[in-house]
XYZ file of C-alpha atoms in Angstrom:
574
model
C 39.163 -3.143 -82.320
C 39.405 0.526 -83.279
C 42.530 2.318 -82.122
C 41.603 5.085 -79.676
C 44.100 7.908 -79.919
C 45.410 9.588 -76.786
C 44.262 12.956 -78.158
C 41.602 14.111 -80.587
C 42.576 15.361 -84.046
C 42.871 19.035 -83.062
C 43.807 18.460 -79.431
C 40.600 19.362 -77.579
C 40.321 15.942 -75.869
C 42.871 13.771 -74.069
C 42.209 10.157 -72.978
C 42.481 9.572 -69.203
C 40.852 6.137 -68.639
C 39.178 3.195 -70.384
C 36.202 1.430 -68.757
C 35.481 -2.278 -69.198
C 32.017 -2.445 -70.776
C 30.120 -4.663 -73.191
C 27.621 -3.220 -75.646
C 27.513 0.077 -73.722
C 24.612 2.211 -74.936
C 24.684 5.376 -72.811
C 26.564 7.216 -70.090
C 25.158 9.460 -67.366
C 27.315 11.105 -64.660
C 25.752 12.126 -61.333
C 26.660 13.159 -57.793
C 25.453 11.824 -54.433
C 26.678 13.284 -51.137
C 29.568 14.983 -52.907
C 30.787 11.761 -54.556
C 30.953 11.280 -58.333
C 29.325 8.356 -60.160
C 28.668 7.303 -63.767
C 25.831 5.026 -64.931
C 26.427 2.960 -68.099
C 23.620 0.702 -69.414
C 24.687 -2.276 -71.541
C 22.719 -3.879 -74.379
C 24.380 -7.293 -74.679
C 27.444 -9.451 -74.230
C 29.048 -11.795 -76.741
C 27.965 -15.442 -76.898
C 30.928 -17.788 -77.393
C 31.064 -19.362 -80.869
C 28.056 -17.348 -82.081
C 28.700 -15.675 -85.468
C 29.262 -11.953 -85.039
C 26.068 -9.964 -85.582
C 25.218 -6.584 -84.101
C 21.592 -7.703 -83.645
C 22.557 -10.796 -81.611
C 24.299 -11.413 -78.304
C 23.028 -12.167 -74.793
C 20.855 -9.329 -73.481
C 20.703 -10.608 -69.914
C 23.293 -8.091 -68.746
C 23.427 -5.373 -66.106
C 23.725 -1.595 -65.972
C 27.033 -0.610 -64.374
C 27.418 2.141 -61.772
C 31.009 3.409 -61.579
C 32.253 5.419 -58.593
C 35.268 7.732 -58.678
C 37.541 6.397 -55.947
C 41.285 6.661 -55.424
C 41.639 8.697 -58.644
C 40.020 5.977 -60.755
C 36.522 5.040 -61.906
C 35.648 1.697 -60.302
C 32.500 -0.459 -60.534
C 30.303 0.294 -57.514
C 26.962 -1.369 -58.297
C 25.389 -3.640 -60.932
C 21.680 -3.142 -61.660
C 19.440 -5.700 -63.363
C 18.494 -3.864 -66.570
C 18.092 -6.333 -69.434
C 19.128 -5.024 -72.834
C 19.881 -1.572 -71.464
C 19.680 1.300 -73.975
C 19.682 4.436 -71.815
C 19.964 5.813 -68.272
C 18.968 9.182 -66.821
C 19.616 10.333 -63.235
C 17.444 13.180 -61.926
C 16.149 14.789 -58.744
C 12.599 15.541 -57.591
C 12.580 17.472 -54.324
C 15.035 15.671 -52.063
C 14.677 12.312 -53.872
C 17.098 11.022 -56.517
C 15.991 8.650 -59.279
C 17.586 6.651 -62.090
C 15.362 5.958 -65.104
C 16.441 3.207 -67.500
C 15.280 2.086 -70.945
C 15.353 -1.642 -71.749
C 15.315 -2.733 -75.387
C 15.010 -6.506 -75.085
C 15.565 -9.571 -72.899
C 16.999 -13.006 -73.738
C 19.569 -14.354 -76.161
C 17.823 -15.240 -79.449
C 14.945 -15.543 -79.553
C 14.529 -12.140 -77.929
C 11.507 -10.619 -76.218
C 11.077 -6.892 -76.909
C 8.140 -6.665 -74.503
C 10.247 -5.764 -71.490
C 9.637 -3.425 -68.552
C 11.816 -0.344 -68.156
C 12.783 0.233 -64.523
C 12.976 3.443 -62.497
C 15.318 3.147 -59.499
C 15.543 5.369 -56.401
C 18.709 6.085 -54.400
C 18.414 4.754 -50.855
C 21.000 3.743 -48.269
C 24.012 4.065 -50.529
C 22.682 2.572 -53.756
C 19.862 2.387 -56.292
C 16.838 0.141 -55.649
C 13.816 -0.565 -57.936
C 11.036 2.024 -57.537
C 8.663 1.582 -60.501
C 8.314 -0.711 -63.527
C 6.916 0.748 -66.778
C 5.826 -1.785 -69.451
C 7.439 -0.779 -72.776
C 8.227 -2.285 -76.176
C 11.883 -1.938 -77.252
C 12.558 1.262 -75.292
C 15.448 3.351 -76.670
C 15.860 6.576 -74.652
C 14.694 8.220 -71.407
C 14.858 11.934 -70.643
C 13.701 13.885 -67.574
C 12.686 17.538 -67.831
C 10.794 20.109 -65.794
C 8.249 22.720 -66.869
C 6.867 25.181 -64.311
C 7.590 22.833 -61.374
C 5.957 19.865 -63.156
C 8.259 16.872 -63.609
C 8.105 14.735 -66.760
C 9.884 11.599 -67.928
C 9.953 10.822 -71.660
C 10.536 7.220 -72.773
C 11.327 7.009 -76.482
C 10.746 3.991 -78.673
C 10.561 3.652 -82.440
C 11.239 0.042 -83.417
C 8.715 -1.439 -85.846
C 8.930 -5.141 -86.710
C 6.392 -6.463 -89.188
C 4.414 -9.504 -88.141
C 5.287 -9.227 -84.447
C 2.443 -9.103 -81.936
C 3.206 -6.617 -79.194
C 2.021 -6.926 -75.617
C 3.316 -3.630 -74.230
C 2.753 -0.062 -75.530
C 4.994 0.710 -78.530
C 4.630 4.482 -78.836
C 7.040 6.939 -77.274
C 5.363 8.296 -74.152
C 5.787 11.232 -71.778
C 5.011 10.386 -68.154
C 4.274 12.945 -65.423
C 5.151 12.709 -61.735
C 1.946 12.806 -59.648
C 3.678 12.986 -56.278
C 4.024 9.243 -55.777
C 4.745 7.703 -59.214
C 4.995 8.429 -62.939
C 1.719 8.257 -64.875
C 1.126 8.419 -68.639
C 0.675 11.989 -69.897
C 1.129 12.102 -73.705
C 2.372 9.976 -76.623
C 5.010 11.497 -78.941
C 7.560 10.547 -81.620
C 11.349 10.920 -81.459
C 14.612 9.009 -81.011
C 17.530 11.164 -79.815
C 17.088 14.898 -79.277
C 19.217 17.688 -77.831
C 17.659 21.045 -76.934
C 19.675 24.237 -76.435
C 19.323 28.010 -76.632
C 21.745 30.451 -78.267
C 21.503 34.128 -79.178
C 17.907 34.229 -77.883
C 16.844 31.455 -80.285
C 15.816 27.888 -79.434
C 17.320 24.937 -81.324
C 16.662 21.204 -81.445
C 19.262 18.774 -82.802
C 17.915 15.426 -84.058
C 20.345 12.506 -84.402
C 19.446 10.008 -87.104
C 21.152 6.662 -87.638
C 19.722 5.932 -91.106
C 19.317 9.447 -92.505
C 20.636 12.994 -92.090
C 21.338 14.431 -88.643
C 19.566 17.789 -88.589
C 19.429 21.000 -86.594
C 16.018 22.645 -86.209
C 15.254 26.218 -85.112
C 12.098 27.351 -83.312
C 10.034 29.790 -85.417
C 7.677 30.824 -82.632
C 5.119 28.212 -83.631
C 7.121 25.128 -84.627
C 10.623 23.771 -85.269
C 11.864 24.146 -88.860
C 14.918 22.513 -90.462
C 17.796 24.968 -90.111
C 20.981 23.008 -90.896
C 22.175 19.570 -91.978
C 24.928 18.442 -89.607
C 25.910 15.089 -91.117
C 24.763 12.068 -93.037
C 23.754 8.688 -91.563
C 25.335 7.377 -88.365
C 24.314 10.034 -85.799
C 23.484 8.671 -82.358
C 23.621 11.188 -79.453
C 24.733 14.684 -78.371
C 26.364 16.496 -75.462
C 26.683 20.239 -74.825
C 29.589 22.138 -73.253
C 30.829 25.740 -73.215
C 34.082 27.622 -73.750
C 33.841 31.092 -72.260
C 30.446 32.154 -73.653
C 30.667 29.956 -76.780
C 28.458 26.894 -77.095
C 29.922 23.576 -78.269
C 28.099 20.373 -79.177
C 29.529 16.854 -79.357
C 27.861 14.469 -81.824
C 28.821 10.829 -81.318
C 28.324 8.595 -84.347
C 27.244 4.981 -83.945
C 27.857 3.211 -87.260
C 27.269 3.276 -90.995
C 26.408 0.447 -93.374
C 23.781 -2.208 -92.758
C 22.961 -4.590 -89.951
C 24.628 -7.369 -91.926
C 27.737 -5.322 -92.723
C 28.093 -2.532 -90.144
C 31.033 -0.168 -89.788
C 31.206 0.968 -86.146
C 34.572 2.752 -86.480
C 33.498 6.365 -86.891
C 34.785 9.894 -86.494
C 32.619 11.585 -83.879
C 32.418 15.360 -84.145
C 32.742 18.494 -81.999
C 30.896 21.591 -83.259
C 31.093 25.219 -82.135
C 28.055 27.474 -82.496
C 29.000 30.481 -84.670
C 26.494 33.085 -85.850
C 23.440 30.889 -86.199
C 25.155 27.655 -87.323
C 27.099 24.748 -85.821
C 30.605 24.595 -87.331
C 32.812 21.469 -87.016
C 36.014 22.229 -85.071
C 37.344 18.774 -84.063
C 36.875 15.006 -84.497
C 37.807 11.902 -82.468
C 37.680 8.195 -83.279
C 34.976 6.085 -81.616
C 33.878 2.468 -81.921
C 30.107 2.122 -82.072
C 29.660 5.220 -79.885
C 26.238 5.447 -78.270
C 26.349 8.403 -75.872
C 28.485 11.246 -74.492
C 28.198 13.337 -71.343
C 30.246 16.221 -69.933
C 31.023 16.291 -66.206
C 33.143 18.246 -63.733
C 35.555 16.414 -61.434
C 37.816 18.252 -59.005
C 38.049 21.269 -61.271
C 38.659 19.218 -64.425
C 36.099 18.921 -67.200
C 35.698 15.361 -68.483
C 33.832 13.872 -71.438
C 32.515 10.321 -70.899
C 31.793 8.351 -74.092
C 30.029 4.961 -74.108
C 31.115 2.646 -76.923
C 29.361 -0.581 -77.817
C 31.048 -2.527 -80.598
C 34.457 -3.402 -82.044
C 35.342 -3.155 -85.719
C 34.904 -6.945 -85.782
C 31.319 -6.481 -84.443
C 32.001 -7.879 -80.959
C 30.126 -6.279 -78.060
C 33.061 -6.333 -75.654
C 34.764 -2.986 -76.202
C 35.977 -0.260 -73.875
C 34.160 2.979 -73.191
C 36.349 6.023 -72.577
C 36.806 9.077 -70.369
C 38.435 12.094 -72.032
C 39.706 15.278 -70.434
C 38.624 18.550 -71.999
C 41.887 20.441 -72.271
C 42.221 23.939 -70.753
C 41.696 25.680 -74.097
C 38.150 24.331 -74.050
C 37.268 24.803 -70.380
C 33.563 25.171 -69.705
C 31.537 28.071 -68.420
C 27.916 29.057 -68.513
C 26.402 30.458 -71.730
C 24.652 33.751 -72.191
C 21.355 32.061 -73.004
C 19.035 30.773 -70.320
C 18.757 27.090 -69.560
C 15.457 25.354 -70.343
C 14.931 23.937 -66.859
C 15.806 24.699 -63.245
C 18.706 22.678 -61.783
C 18.781 21.991 -58.051
C 21.868 20.561 -56.355
C 20.964 17.616 -54.130
C 23.449 18.277 -51.315
C 22.642 21.984 -50.976
C 18.902 21.290 -51.200
C 19.304 18.633 -48.487
C 21.025 21.298 -46.376
C 18.036 23.576 -47.084
C 15.615 20.879 -45.864
C 17.633 20.275 -42.706
C 16.289 23.539 -41.311
C 13.399 24.430 -43.601
C 10.509 23.000 -45.614
C 9.658 19.985 -43.515
C 7.928 18.940 -40.312
C 11.190 17.321 -39.160
C 13.360 20.400 -39.761
C 15.316 22.094 -37.001
C 12.995 25.098 -37.240
C 9.980 22.839 -36.762
C 11.547 21.333 -33.631
C 11.657 24.818 -32.084
C 8.264 25.951 -33.328
C 5.392 24.133 -34.984
C 4.691 27.081 -37.294
C 6.050 27.107 -40.847
C 6.084 29.563 -43.721
C 6.110 28.321 -47.329
C 6.226 30.533 -50.412
C 6.058 28.803 -53.773
C 7.259 31.979 -55.511
C 10.557 31.958 -53.681
C 11.043 28.199 -53.878
C 10.546 28.231 -57.659
C 13.201 30.911 -58.180
C 16.278 29.451 -59.856
C 18.979 28.790 -57.262
C 16.805 29.995 -54.380
C 16.983 26.829 -52.298
C 20.760 26.641 -52.591
C 21.167 30.247 -51.416
C 18.435 29.957 -48.784
C 20.195 26.881 -47.417
C 23.179 29.053 -46.510
C 21.035 31.956 -45.295
C 19.188 29.574 -42.966
C 22.405 28.418 -41.345
C 22.164 31.558 -39.179
C 18.599 30.919 -37.930
C 19.429 27.211 -37.621
C 22.336 27.932 -35.261
C 20.131 30.374 -33.300
C 17.404 27.731 -33.043
C 19.908 25.261 -31.653
C 20.911 27.842 -29.031
C 17.245 28.269 -28.036
C 16.662 24.511 -27.903
C 19.671 24.072 -25.608
C 18.623 26.996 -23.427
C 15.088 25.636 -22.999
C 16.204 22.085 -22.205
C 19.982 21.609 -21.978
C 19.624 18.011 -20.733
C 17.582 16.840 -23.743
C 19.222 14.863 -26.548
C 17.332 16.573 -29.377
C 19.588 19.622 -29.610
C 22.709 17.444 -29.831
C 21.264 15.186 -32.556
C 20.186 18.256 -34.541
C 23.657 19.794 -34.189
C 25.156 16.577 -35.562
C 22.608 16.427 -38.381
C 23.215 20.041 -39.400
C 26.977 19.440 -39.235
C 26.761 16.462 -41.620
C 24.495 18.295 -44.073
C 26.742 21.369 -44.062
C 29.865 19.287 -44.661
C 28.260 17.481 -47.619
C 27.008 20.758 -49.116
C 30.438 22.333 -48.788
C 32.045 19.441 -50.704
C 29.973 20.032 -53.843
C 30.068 23.838 -53.785
C 32.216 24.959 -56.735
C 32.233 27.792 -59.238
C 31.319 25.187 -61.875
C 28.198 24.259 -59.877
C 27.026 27.879 -59.949
C 28.040 28.629 -63.533
C 27.082 25.433 -65.382
C 24.492 23.714 -63.182
C 22.485 26.288 -61.246
C 23.319 28.715 -64.076
C 21.566 31.952 -63.095
C 22.096 34.468 -65.868
C 22.198 37.435 -63.487
C 25.167 35.856 -61.681
C 27.359 35.546 -64.786
C 30.918 36.525 -63.945
C 30.275 36.353 -60.184
C 30.293 32.569 -59.770
C 33.769 32.384 -58.202
C 32.818 34.986 -55.597
C 29.506 33.256 -54.856
C 31.225 29.883 -54.416
C 33.790 31.497 -52.091
C 31.053 33.115 -50.013
C 29.148 29.813 -49.718
C 32.363 28.015 -48.744
C 33.090 30.618 -46.057
C 29.555 30.405 -44.655
C 29.698 26.611 -44.497
C 33.194 26.623 -42.972
C 32.262 29.003 -40.131
C 29.083 27.000 -39.435
C 31.073 23.749 -39.302
C 33.532 25.302 -36.839
C 30.725 26.613 -34.621
C 28.911 23.260 -34.574
C 32.140 21.395 -33.841
C 32.952 23.814 -31.019
C 29.570 23.403 -29.292
C 29.732 19.616 -29.596
C 33.106 19.717 -27.831
C 31.886 22.230 -25.246
C 28.104 22.649 -24.892
C 28.584 25.736 -22.713
C 29.422 27.614 -25.933
C 25.915 26.960 -27.261
C 24.683 30.359 -26.094
C 23.550 33.580 -27.736
C 26.641 35.593 -26.732
C 29.155 33.183 -28.283
C 27.056 32.792 -31.444
C 26.713 36.556 -31.862
C 30.312 37.487 -31.142
C 32.102 34.571 -32.858
C 29.799 34.082 -35.856
C 26.989 36.544 -36.546
C 28.934 39.743 -35.864
C 32.507 38.320 -36.013
C 33.643 40.551 -33.154
C 35.992 37.914 -31.811
C 37.915 35.573 -34.085
C 38.110 32.382 -32.038
C 36.475 30.496 -34.945
C 38.409 32.340 -37.625
C 35.457 34.475 -38.727
C 36.618 37.458 -40.762
C 33.227 38.554 -42.158
C 30.029 38.764 -40.050
C 27.694 35.896 -40.893
C 24.927 38.508 -40.901
C 26.558 39.910 -44.055
C 26.562 36.467 -45.668
C 22.836 36.091 -44.973
C 22.081 39.517 -46.420
C 24.168 38.736 -49.503
C 22.310 35.485 -50.228
C 18.926 37.192 -50.244
C 20.320 40.122 -52.195
C 21.452 37.683 -54.896
C 17.954 36.196 -55.063
C 16.413 39.665 -55.326
C 18.931 40.639 -58.002
C 18.009 37.580 -60.063
C 14.274 38.289 -59.769
C 14.774 41.932 -60.743
C 17.034 40.956 -63.650
C 14.523 38.459 -65.028
C 11.563 40.793 -64.515
C 13.387 43.600 -66.299
C 14.354 41.282 -69.128
C 10.787 40.074 -69.487
C 9.420 43.618 -69.639
C 12.075 44.576 -72.185
C 11.181 41.562 -74.322
C 7.515 42.587 -74.206
C 8.452 46.032 -75.576
C 6.002 47.796 -73.278
C 4.858 51.244 -74.436
C 5.531 52.929 -71.122
C 3.937 56.177 -72.302
C 0.583 54.344 -72.345
C 1.118 51.653 -69.691
C -0.592 51.326 -66.329
C 0.738 49.132 -63.526
C -1.888 47.031 -61.785
C -1.662 45.242 -58.435
C -3.771 42.108 -58.314
C -5.586 42.181 -54.980
C -6.346 38.463 -55.161
C -2.678 37.654 -54.591
C -3.102 38.746 -50.975
C -6.133 36.512 -50.475
C -8.342 39.587 -50.104
C -6.344 40.908 -47.135
C -4.762 43.906 -48.874
C -7.071 46.918 -48.259
C -7.910 48.866 -51.377
C -6.991 52.155 -49.699
C -3.449 50.815 -49.411
C -3.129 50.501 -53.175
C -1.820 53.386 -55.263
C -1.419 53.639 -59.025
C 0.349 57.018 -59.041
C 1.897 59.231 -56.360
C -1.018 61.691 -56.536
C -3.846 59.177 -56.822
C -6.705 59.390 -54.286
C -7.243 56.346 -52.117
C -10.132 53.993 -52.725
C -13.063 54.625 -50.438
C -15.524 51.809 -51.024
C -17.316 50.100 -48.173
C -18.492 47.073 -50.143
C -15.513 45.537 -51.878
C -17.829 43.267 -53.870
C -19.261 46.279 -55.711
C -17.327 45.848 -59.001
C -19.160 48.710 -60.713
C -18.060 51.151 -58.005
C -14.467 49.994 -58.286
C -14.480 50.264 -62.090
C -15.747 53.850 -61.748
C -12.266 54.745 -60.501
C -10.604 53.673 -63.725
C -11.202 56.754 -65.839
C -10.114 59.296 -63.180
C -6.940 57.272 -62.716
C -6.246 57.265 -66.446
C -6.576 61.046 -66.482
C -3.829 61.548 -63.875
């Protein structure tokens, strides 16, 4: 068994715990209700008296779910995932899923025609949601493009003379609202996408050949840098100040008959337009690495699958990223929009659902896809809506103080607010939600959110203890205006609500300005147009102005396009 040092070569990593695993192939940290978990799929376990062989072993094993409890990672759940190669936890709306990739089933002979399972979190654990027939699946990755959710399942094993039953090509599936359906076939094994200095890069890990870094040219990805020779397996990204770092874990070198799983995995720092090696650490058949935040500490989880003697039973490891390499959000924008489950659940408690507190007071609802698609909007709106939610509870109690609905909604809002407060950290805002316009303000934002949640929790607790306090006067004076300090309010909650929407507006303005700057608009020749169709035809033309001195439109028949176009030239002459 390879000796795992307590610290990496140059001191960036420090070992904090070993996890009992066998043939671990991936690691994926995630959070549910403010609690930290790690999923580790396992390929195989050793068969007693069987000659050592990295292609053998018993693949009827389980994926392990570890939970952080009492300052240790402990096994929480075992999921039936035969020959597990990968795991990916992701969120769609208010639902949380775990996608897995299964490589094979059995213990020689093996069957590579095996379903890969998607699980959904329900009632404190993961339960099977959908089975996808695959052939020797290797990797699963979730991503989002313009509010469309995709799940990529990568394959790539070709065995001559074997008749396949299931699809063998790597496939991208799309979420249709109820399940994942096939969208497109692709090629690929282990990719890592990132942006730096306004350029897009794609790292490609290769076990048998060179591990390469590609750069986007505007039309395609071109080879930009060779990172290493054979052995590359997976990547993980983290940040130090505004510098980007990438971990490359190496699996093995040699052949299947004579493998060498003891490898030096690498940490790179992005400098100029290249990745430069800055540290190494010893791994034993490393298969994956992920960076996670735990109670203010940044950890690196590494799954390891094989001893130097080619036995599957070997520990995986949790490292601590030492303070000199603490993480923060990069200057470049992230490729997809992150939404925190607990804060989004708090958002849904009042808004965006027929069972929300607002819906219990009034059957009318207002939904704006523009706002909901803004990065970080739901998390901020969740806190803004605490004010209207408390006011709605006051109205519900006033209308029918003897009913049970107001009390159950108070308790529900209290639970959701407490869970959201637990996960609210500066790291959440800087590295997860990661709004570029907020850079440098994440500590203040986290403090504001914590204050808003704390005052709401105190108000809800007070009215549960004494329902006579559930009135407009107490809410206004103790919370909204903070005139009296019986709940410890030092800042009016009205100011918190204004600040949350100001932050959203600042982000929209920042991105719009950046987009216009990138387009290099010739403002000396530009005209600004308002698209009337966006209002559904309700915006009168005489309410639209192109310049301060422009005459209003005076057209009776709005379907007369020729008459409208006749206004163009006079406007251009202004």
